[in-house]
mmCIF file of C-alpha atoms in Angstrom:
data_model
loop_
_atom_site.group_PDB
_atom_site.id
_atom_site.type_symbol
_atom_site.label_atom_id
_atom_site.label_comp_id
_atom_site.label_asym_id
_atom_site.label_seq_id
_atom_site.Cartn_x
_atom_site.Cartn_y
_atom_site.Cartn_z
ATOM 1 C CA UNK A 3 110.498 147.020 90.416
ATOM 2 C CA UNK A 4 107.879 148.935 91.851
ATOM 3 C CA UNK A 5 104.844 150.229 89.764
ATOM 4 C CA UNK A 6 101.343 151.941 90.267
ATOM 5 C CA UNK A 7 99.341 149.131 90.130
ATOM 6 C CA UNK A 8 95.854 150.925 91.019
ATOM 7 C CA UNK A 9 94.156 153.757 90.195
ATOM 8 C CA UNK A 10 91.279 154.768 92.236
ATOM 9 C CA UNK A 11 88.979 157.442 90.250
ATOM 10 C CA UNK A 12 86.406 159.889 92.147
ATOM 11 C CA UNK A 13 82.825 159.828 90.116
ATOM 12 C CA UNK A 14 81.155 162.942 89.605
ATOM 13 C CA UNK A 15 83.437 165.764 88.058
ATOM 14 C CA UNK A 16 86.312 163.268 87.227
ATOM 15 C CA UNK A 17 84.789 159.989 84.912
ATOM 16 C CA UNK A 18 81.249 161.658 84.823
ATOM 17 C CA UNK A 19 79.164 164.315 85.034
ATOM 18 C CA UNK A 20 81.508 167.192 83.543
ATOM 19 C CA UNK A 21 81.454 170.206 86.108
ATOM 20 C CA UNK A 22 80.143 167.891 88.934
ATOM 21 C CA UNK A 23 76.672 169.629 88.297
ATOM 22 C CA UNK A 24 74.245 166.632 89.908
ATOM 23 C CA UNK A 25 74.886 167.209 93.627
ATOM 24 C CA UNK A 26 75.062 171.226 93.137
ATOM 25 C CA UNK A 27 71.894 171.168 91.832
ATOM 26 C CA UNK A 28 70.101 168.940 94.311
ATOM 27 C CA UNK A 29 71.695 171.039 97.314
ATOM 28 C CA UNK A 30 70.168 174.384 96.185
ATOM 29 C CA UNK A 31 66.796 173.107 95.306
ATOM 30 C CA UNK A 32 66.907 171.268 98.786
ATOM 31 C CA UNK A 33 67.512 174.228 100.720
ATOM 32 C CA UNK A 34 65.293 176.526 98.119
ATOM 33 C CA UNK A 35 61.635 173.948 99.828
ATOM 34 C CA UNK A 36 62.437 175.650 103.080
ATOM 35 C CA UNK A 37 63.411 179.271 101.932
ATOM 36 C CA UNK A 38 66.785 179.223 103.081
ATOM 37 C CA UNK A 39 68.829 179.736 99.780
ATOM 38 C CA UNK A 40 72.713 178.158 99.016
ATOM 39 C CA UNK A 41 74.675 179.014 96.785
ATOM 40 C CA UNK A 42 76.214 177.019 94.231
ATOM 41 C CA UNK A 43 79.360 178.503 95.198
ATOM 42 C CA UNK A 44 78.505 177.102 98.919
ATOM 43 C CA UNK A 45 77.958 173.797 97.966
ATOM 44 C CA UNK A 46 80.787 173.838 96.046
ATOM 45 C CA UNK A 47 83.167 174.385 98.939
ATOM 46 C CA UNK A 48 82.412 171.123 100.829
ATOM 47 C CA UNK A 49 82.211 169.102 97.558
ATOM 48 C CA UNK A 50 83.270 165.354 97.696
ATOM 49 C CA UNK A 51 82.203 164.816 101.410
ATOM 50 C CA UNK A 52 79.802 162.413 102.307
ATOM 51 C CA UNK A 53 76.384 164.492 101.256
ATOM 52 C CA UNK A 54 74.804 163.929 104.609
ATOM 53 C CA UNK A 55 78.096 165.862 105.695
ATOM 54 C CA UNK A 56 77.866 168.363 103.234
ATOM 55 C CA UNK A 57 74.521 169.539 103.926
ATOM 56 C CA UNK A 58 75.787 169.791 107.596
ATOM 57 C CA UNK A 59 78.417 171.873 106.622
ATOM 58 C CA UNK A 60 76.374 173.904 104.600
ATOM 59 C CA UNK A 61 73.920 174.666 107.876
ATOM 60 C CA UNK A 62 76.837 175.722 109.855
ATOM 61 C CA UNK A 63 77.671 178.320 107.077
ATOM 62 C CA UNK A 64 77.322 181.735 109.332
ATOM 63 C CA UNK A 65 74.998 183.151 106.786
ATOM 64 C CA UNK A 66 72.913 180.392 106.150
ATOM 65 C CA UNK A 67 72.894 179.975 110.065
ATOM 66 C CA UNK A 68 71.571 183.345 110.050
ATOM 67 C CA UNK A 69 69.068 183.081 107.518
ATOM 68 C CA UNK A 70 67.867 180.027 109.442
ATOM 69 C CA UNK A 71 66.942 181.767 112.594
ATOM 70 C CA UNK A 72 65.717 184.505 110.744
ATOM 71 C CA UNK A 73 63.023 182.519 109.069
ATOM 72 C CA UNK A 74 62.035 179.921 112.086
ATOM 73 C CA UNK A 75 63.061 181.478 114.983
ATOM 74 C CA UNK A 76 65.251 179.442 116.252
ATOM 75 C CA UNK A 77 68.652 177.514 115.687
ATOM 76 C CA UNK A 78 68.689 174.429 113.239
ATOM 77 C CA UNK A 79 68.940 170.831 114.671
ATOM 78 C CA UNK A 80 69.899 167.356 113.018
ATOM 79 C CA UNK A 81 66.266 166.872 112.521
ATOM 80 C CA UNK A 82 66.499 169.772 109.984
ATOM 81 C CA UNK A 83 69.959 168.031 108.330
ATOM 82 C CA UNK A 84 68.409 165.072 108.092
ATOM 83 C CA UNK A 85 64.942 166.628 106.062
ATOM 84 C CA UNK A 86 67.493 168.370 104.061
ATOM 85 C CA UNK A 87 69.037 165.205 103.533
ATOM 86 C CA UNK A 88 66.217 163.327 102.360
ATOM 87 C CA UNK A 89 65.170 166.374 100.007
ATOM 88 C CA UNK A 90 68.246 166.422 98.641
ATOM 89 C CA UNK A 91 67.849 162.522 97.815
ATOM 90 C CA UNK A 92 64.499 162.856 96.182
ATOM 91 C CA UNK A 93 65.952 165.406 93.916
ATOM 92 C CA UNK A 94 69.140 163.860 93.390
ATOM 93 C CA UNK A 95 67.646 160.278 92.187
ATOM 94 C CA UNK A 96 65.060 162.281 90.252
ATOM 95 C CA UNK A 97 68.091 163.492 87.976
ATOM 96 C CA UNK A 98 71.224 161.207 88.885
ATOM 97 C CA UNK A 99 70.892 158.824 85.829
ATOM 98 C CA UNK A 100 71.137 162.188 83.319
ATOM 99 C CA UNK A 101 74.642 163.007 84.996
ATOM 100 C CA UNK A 102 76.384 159.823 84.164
ATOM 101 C CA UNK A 103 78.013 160.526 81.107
ATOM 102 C CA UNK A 104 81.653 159.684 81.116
ATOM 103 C CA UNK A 105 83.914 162.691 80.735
ATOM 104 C CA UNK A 106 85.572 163.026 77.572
ATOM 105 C CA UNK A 107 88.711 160.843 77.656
ATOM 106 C CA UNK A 108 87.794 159.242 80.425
ATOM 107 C CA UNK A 109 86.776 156.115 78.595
ATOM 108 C CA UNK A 110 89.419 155.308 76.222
ATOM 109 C CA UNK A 111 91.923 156.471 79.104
ATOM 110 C CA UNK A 112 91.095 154.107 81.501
ATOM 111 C CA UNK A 113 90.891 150.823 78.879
ATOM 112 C CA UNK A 114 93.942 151.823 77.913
ATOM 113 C CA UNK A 115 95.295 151.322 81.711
ATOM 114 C CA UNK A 116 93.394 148.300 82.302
ATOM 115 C CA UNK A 117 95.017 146.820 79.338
ATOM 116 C CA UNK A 118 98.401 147.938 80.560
ATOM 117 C CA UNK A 119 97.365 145.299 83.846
ATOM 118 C CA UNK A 120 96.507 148.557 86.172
ATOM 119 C CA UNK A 121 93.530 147.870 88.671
ATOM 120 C CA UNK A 122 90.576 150.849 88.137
ATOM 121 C CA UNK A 123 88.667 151.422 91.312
ATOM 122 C CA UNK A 124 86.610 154.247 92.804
ATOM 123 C CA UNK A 125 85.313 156.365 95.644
ATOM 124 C CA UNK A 126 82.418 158.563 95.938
ATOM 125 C CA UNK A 127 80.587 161.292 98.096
ATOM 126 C CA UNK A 128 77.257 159.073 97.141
ATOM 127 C CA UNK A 129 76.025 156.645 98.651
ATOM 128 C CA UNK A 130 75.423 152.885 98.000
ATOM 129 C CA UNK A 131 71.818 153.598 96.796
ATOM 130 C CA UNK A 132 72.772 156.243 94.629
ATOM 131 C CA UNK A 133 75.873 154.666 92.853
ATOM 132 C CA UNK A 134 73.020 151.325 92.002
ATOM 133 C CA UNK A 135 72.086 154.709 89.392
ATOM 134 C CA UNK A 136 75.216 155.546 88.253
ATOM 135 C CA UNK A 137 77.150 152.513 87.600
ATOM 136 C CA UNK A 138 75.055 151.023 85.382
ATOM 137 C CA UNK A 139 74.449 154.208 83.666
ATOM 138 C CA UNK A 140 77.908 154.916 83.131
ATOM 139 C CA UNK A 141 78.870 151.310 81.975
ATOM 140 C CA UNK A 142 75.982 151.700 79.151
ATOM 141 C CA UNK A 143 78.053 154.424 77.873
ATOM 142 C CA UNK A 144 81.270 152.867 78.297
ATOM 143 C CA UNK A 145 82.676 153.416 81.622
ATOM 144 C CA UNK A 146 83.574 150.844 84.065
ATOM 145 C CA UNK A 147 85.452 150.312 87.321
ATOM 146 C CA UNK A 148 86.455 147.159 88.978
ATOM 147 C CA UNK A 149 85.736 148.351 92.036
ATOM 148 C CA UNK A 150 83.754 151.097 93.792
ATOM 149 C CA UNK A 151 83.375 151.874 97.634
ATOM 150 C CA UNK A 152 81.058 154.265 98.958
ATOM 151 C CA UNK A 153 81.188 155.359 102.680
ATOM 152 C CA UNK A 154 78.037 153.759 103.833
ATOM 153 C CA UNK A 155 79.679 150.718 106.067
ATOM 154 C CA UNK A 156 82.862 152.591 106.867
ATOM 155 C CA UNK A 157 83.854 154.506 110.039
ATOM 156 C CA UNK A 158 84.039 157.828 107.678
ATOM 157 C CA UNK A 159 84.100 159.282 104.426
ATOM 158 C CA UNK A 160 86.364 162.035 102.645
ATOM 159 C CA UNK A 161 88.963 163.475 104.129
ATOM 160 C CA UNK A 162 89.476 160.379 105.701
ATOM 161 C CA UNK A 163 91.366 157.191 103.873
ATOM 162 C CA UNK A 164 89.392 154.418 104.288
ATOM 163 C CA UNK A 165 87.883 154.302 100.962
ATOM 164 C CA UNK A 166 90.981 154.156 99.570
ATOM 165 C CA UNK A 167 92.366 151.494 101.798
ATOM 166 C CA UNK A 168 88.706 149.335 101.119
ATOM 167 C CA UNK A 169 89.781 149.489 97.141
ATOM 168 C CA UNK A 170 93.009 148.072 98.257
ATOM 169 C CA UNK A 171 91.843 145.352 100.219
ATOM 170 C CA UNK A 172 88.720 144.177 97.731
ATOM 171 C CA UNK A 173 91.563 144.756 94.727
ATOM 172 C CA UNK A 174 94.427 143.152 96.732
ATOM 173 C CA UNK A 175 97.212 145.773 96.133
ATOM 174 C CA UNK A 176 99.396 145.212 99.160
ATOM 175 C CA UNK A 177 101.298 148.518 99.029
ATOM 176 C CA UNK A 178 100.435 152.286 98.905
ATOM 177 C CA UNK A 179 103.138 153.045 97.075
ATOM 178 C CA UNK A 180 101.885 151.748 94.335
ATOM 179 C CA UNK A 181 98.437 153.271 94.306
ATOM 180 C CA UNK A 182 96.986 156.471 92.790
ATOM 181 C CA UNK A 183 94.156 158.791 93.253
ATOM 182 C CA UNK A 184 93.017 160.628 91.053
ATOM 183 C CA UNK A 185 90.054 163.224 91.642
ATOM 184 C CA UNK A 186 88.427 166.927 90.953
ATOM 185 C CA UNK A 187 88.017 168.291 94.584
ATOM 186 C CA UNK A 188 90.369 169.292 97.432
ATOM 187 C CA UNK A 189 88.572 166.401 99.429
ATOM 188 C CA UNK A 190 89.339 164.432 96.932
ATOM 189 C CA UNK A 191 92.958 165.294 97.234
ATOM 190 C CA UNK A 192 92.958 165.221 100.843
ATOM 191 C CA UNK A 193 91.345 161.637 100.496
ATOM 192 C CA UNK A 194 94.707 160.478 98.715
ATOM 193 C CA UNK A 195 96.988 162.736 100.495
ATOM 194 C CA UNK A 196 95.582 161.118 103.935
ATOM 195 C CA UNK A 197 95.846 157.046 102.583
ATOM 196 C CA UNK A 198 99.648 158.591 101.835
ATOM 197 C CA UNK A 199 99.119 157.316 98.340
ATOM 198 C CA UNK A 200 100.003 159.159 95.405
ATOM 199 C CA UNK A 201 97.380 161.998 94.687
ATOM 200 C CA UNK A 202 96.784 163.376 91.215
ATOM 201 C CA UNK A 203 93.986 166.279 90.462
ATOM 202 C CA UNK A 204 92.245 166.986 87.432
ATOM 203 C CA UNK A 205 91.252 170.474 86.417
ATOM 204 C CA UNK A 206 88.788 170.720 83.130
ATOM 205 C CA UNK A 207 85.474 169.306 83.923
ATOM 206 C CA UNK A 208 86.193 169.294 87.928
ATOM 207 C CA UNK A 209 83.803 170.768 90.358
ATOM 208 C CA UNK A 210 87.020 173.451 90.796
ATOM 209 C CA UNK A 211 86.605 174.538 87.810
ATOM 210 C CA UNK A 212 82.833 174.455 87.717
ATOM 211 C CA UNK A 213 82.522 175.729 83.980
ATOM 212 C CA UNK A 214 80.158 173.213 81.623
ATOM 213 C CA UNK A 215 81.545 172.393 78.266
ATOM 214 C CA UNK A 216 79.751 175.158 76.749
ATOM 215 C CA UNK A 217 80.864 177.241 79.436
ATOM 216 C CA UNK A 218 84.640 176.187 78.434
ATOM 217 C CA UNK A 219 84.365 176.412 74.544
ATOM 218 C CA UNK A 220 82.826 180.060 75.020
ATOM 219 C CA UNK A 221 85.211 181.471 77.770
ATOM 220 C CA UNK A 222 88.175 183.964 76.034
ATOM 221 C CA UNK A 223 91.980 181.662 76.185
ATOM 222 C CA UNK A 224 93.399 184.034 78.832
ATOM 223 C CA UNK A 225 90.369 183.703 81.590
ATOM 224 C CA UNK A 226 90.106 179.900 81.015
ATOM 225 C CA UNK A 227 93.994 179.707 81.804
ATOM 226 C CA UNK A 228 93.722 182.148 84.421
ATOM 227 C CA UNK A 229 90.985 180.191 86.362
ATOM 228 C CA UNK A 230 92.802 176.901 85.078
ATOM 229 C CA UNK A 231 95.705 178.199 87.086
ATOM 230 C CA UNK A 232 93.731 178.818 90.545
ATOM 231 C CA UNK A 233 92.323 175.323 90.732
ATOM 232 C CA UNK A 234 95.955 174.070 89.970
ATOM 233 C CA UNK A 235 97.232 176.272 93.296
ATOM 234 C CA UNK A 236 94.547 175.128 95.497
ATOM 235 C CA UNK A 237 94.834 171.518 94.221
ATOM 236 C CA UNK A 238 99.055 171.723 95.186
ATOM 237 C CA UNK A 239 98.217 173.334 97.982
ATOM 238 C CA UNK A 240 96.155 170.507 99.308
ATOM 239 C CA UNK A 241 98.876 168.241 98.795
ATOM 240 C CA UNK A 242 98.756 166.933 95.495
ATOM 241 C CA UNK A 243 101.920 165.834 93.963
ATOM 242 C CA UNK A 244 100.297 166.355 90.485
ATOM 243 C CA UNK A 245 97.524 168.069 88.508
ATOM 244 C CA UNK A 246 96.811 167.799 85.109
ATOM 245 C CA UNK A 247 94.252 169.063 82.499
ATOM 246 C CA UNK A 248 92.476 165.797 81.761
ATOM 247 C CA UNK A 249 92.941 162.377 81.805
ATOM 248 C CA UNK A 250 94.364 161.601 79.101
ATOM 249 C CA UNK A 251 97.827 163.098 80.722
ATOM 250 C CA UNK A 252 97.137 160.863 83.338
ATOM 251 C CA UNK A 253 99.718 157.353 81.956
ATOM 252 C CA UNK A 254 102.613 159.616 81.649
ATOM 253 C CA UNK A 255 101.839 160.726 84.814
ATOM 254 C CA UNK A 256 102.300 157.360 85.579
ATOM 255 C CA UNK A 257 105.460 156.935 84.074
ATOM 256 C CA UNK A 258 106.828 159.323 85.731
ATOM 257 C CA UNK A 259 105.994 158.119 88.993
ATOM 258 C CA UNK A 260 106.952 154.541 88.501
ATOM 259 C CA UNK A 261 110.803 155.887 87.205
ATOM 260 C CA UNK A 262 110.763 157.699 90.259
ATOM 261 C CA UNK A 263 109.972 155.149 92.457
ATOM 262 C CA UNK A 264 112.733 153.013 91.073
ATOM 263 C CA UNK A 265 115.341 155.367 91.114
ATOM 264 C CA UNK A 266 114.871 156.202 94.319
ATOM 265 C CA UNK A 267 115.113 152.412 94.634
ATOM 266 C CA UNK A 268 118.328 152.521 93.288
ATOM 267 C CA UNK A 269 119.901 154.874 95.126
ATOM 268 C CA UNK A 270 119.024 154.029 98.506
ATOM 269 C CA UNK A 271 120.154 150.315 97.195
ATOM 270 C CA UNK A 272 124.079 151.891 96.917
#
């Protein structure tokens, strides 16, 4: 009988930091030192890329390539990604610990799954240096993996699979058939869809969605479902196989993929 046996969570926007609102706000207020504004928006976009890639992307925005030249007088160069980059850092690690509270559900969710004998691991835009904030952070309020890889020591990070495949490897799970990803951005999905694993995306609290709690509890029933409904389109579009509200639909989810697995078993069996 076959059986998801891991789960492999994205950070920011999926277990923490509802509305993936860290990174946002260190992009703008790196690009803001130099006088080249991005919108939130913008950084939205390229969300769940490695951040040294998102800032790149974010440069080669036509607009923001304008505004560039307008300003200096010339074209941008890596040496201007990588200042970015290292603003971005000092801002980010300023702030990084107050963005690591668990999503709501998120906690009990996942205990519940370990207990049912599924492996929890992770992947993340951040890097090493930056996860040494959030991990612990997150496991004072109750969150905790059993594995997370970053891209740091890998050939690449999102779109690409090999985050994935490290979880498998460090947790053992042989097949990726019985894996699942689960994550708030369309590199996130593209991340599972490209290990070939299955690839679940989560709408309330994602950086899709991009509302704060507040922001959710406020909006009027028929916009929330309406812009509820787009991130579910663009999620299915990039591949997913499912999308769900939160979390907590996530072990019938599950279920459902483990009876299909079998029967298809089954059948192919006769």
């Amino acid at each position: 009988m076959k059986k998801i046996e891991c789960i492999i969570l994205d950070w920011a926007g999926t277990a923490v930091d509802y509305g993936c609102f860290a990174p946002v706000a260190a992009f703008i207020e790196s690009f803001n030192e130099i006088g080249v504004p991005v919108t939130a928006a913008e950084t939205r976009a390229y969300m769940g890329l490695t951040k040294i890639e998102e800032i790149r992307a974010l440069f080669n925005i036509d607009r923001v390539k304008a505004a560039f030249c307008e300003k200096f007088g010339r074209d941008y160069t890596d040496e201007d990604v990588q200042a970015r980059y290292v603003a971005f850092q000092r801002v980010l690690f300023d702030t990084l610990e107050n963005y690591s509270e668990p999503i709501p559900g998120v906690v009990d969710t996942v205990e519940a799954l370990r207990k049912a004998g599924i492996k929890i691991g992770s992947t993340t835009g951040y890097t090493g240096k930056m996860m040494d904030i959030v991990i612990p952070a997150a496991a004072k309020a109750g969150y905790k993996v059993d594995n997370c890889v970053t891209s740091d020591h890998l050939p690449a990070g999102r779109p690409y699979p090999y985050m994935v495949y490290r979880n498998m490897i460090d947790l053992a799970v042989p097949s990726v058939d019985c894996v699942l990803k689960y994550g708030d951005t369309i590199a996130d999905i593209k991340e599972g869809v490209n290990a070939k694993v299955w690839t679940v995306g989560v709408v309330m609290g994602s950086n899709e969605l991009a509302l704060t709690q507040e922001e959710v509890a406020a909006m009027p029933a028929d916009e929330l479902d309406a812009r509820k409904a787009e991130v579910r389109r663009r999620m299915l579009e990039a591949g997913a196989h499912y999308v769900v509200d939160d979390i907590t639909e996530l072990p019938a989810v599950i279920e459902t993929i483990n009876q299909k697995m079998n029967e298809y078993i089954k059948k192919t069996r006769i």
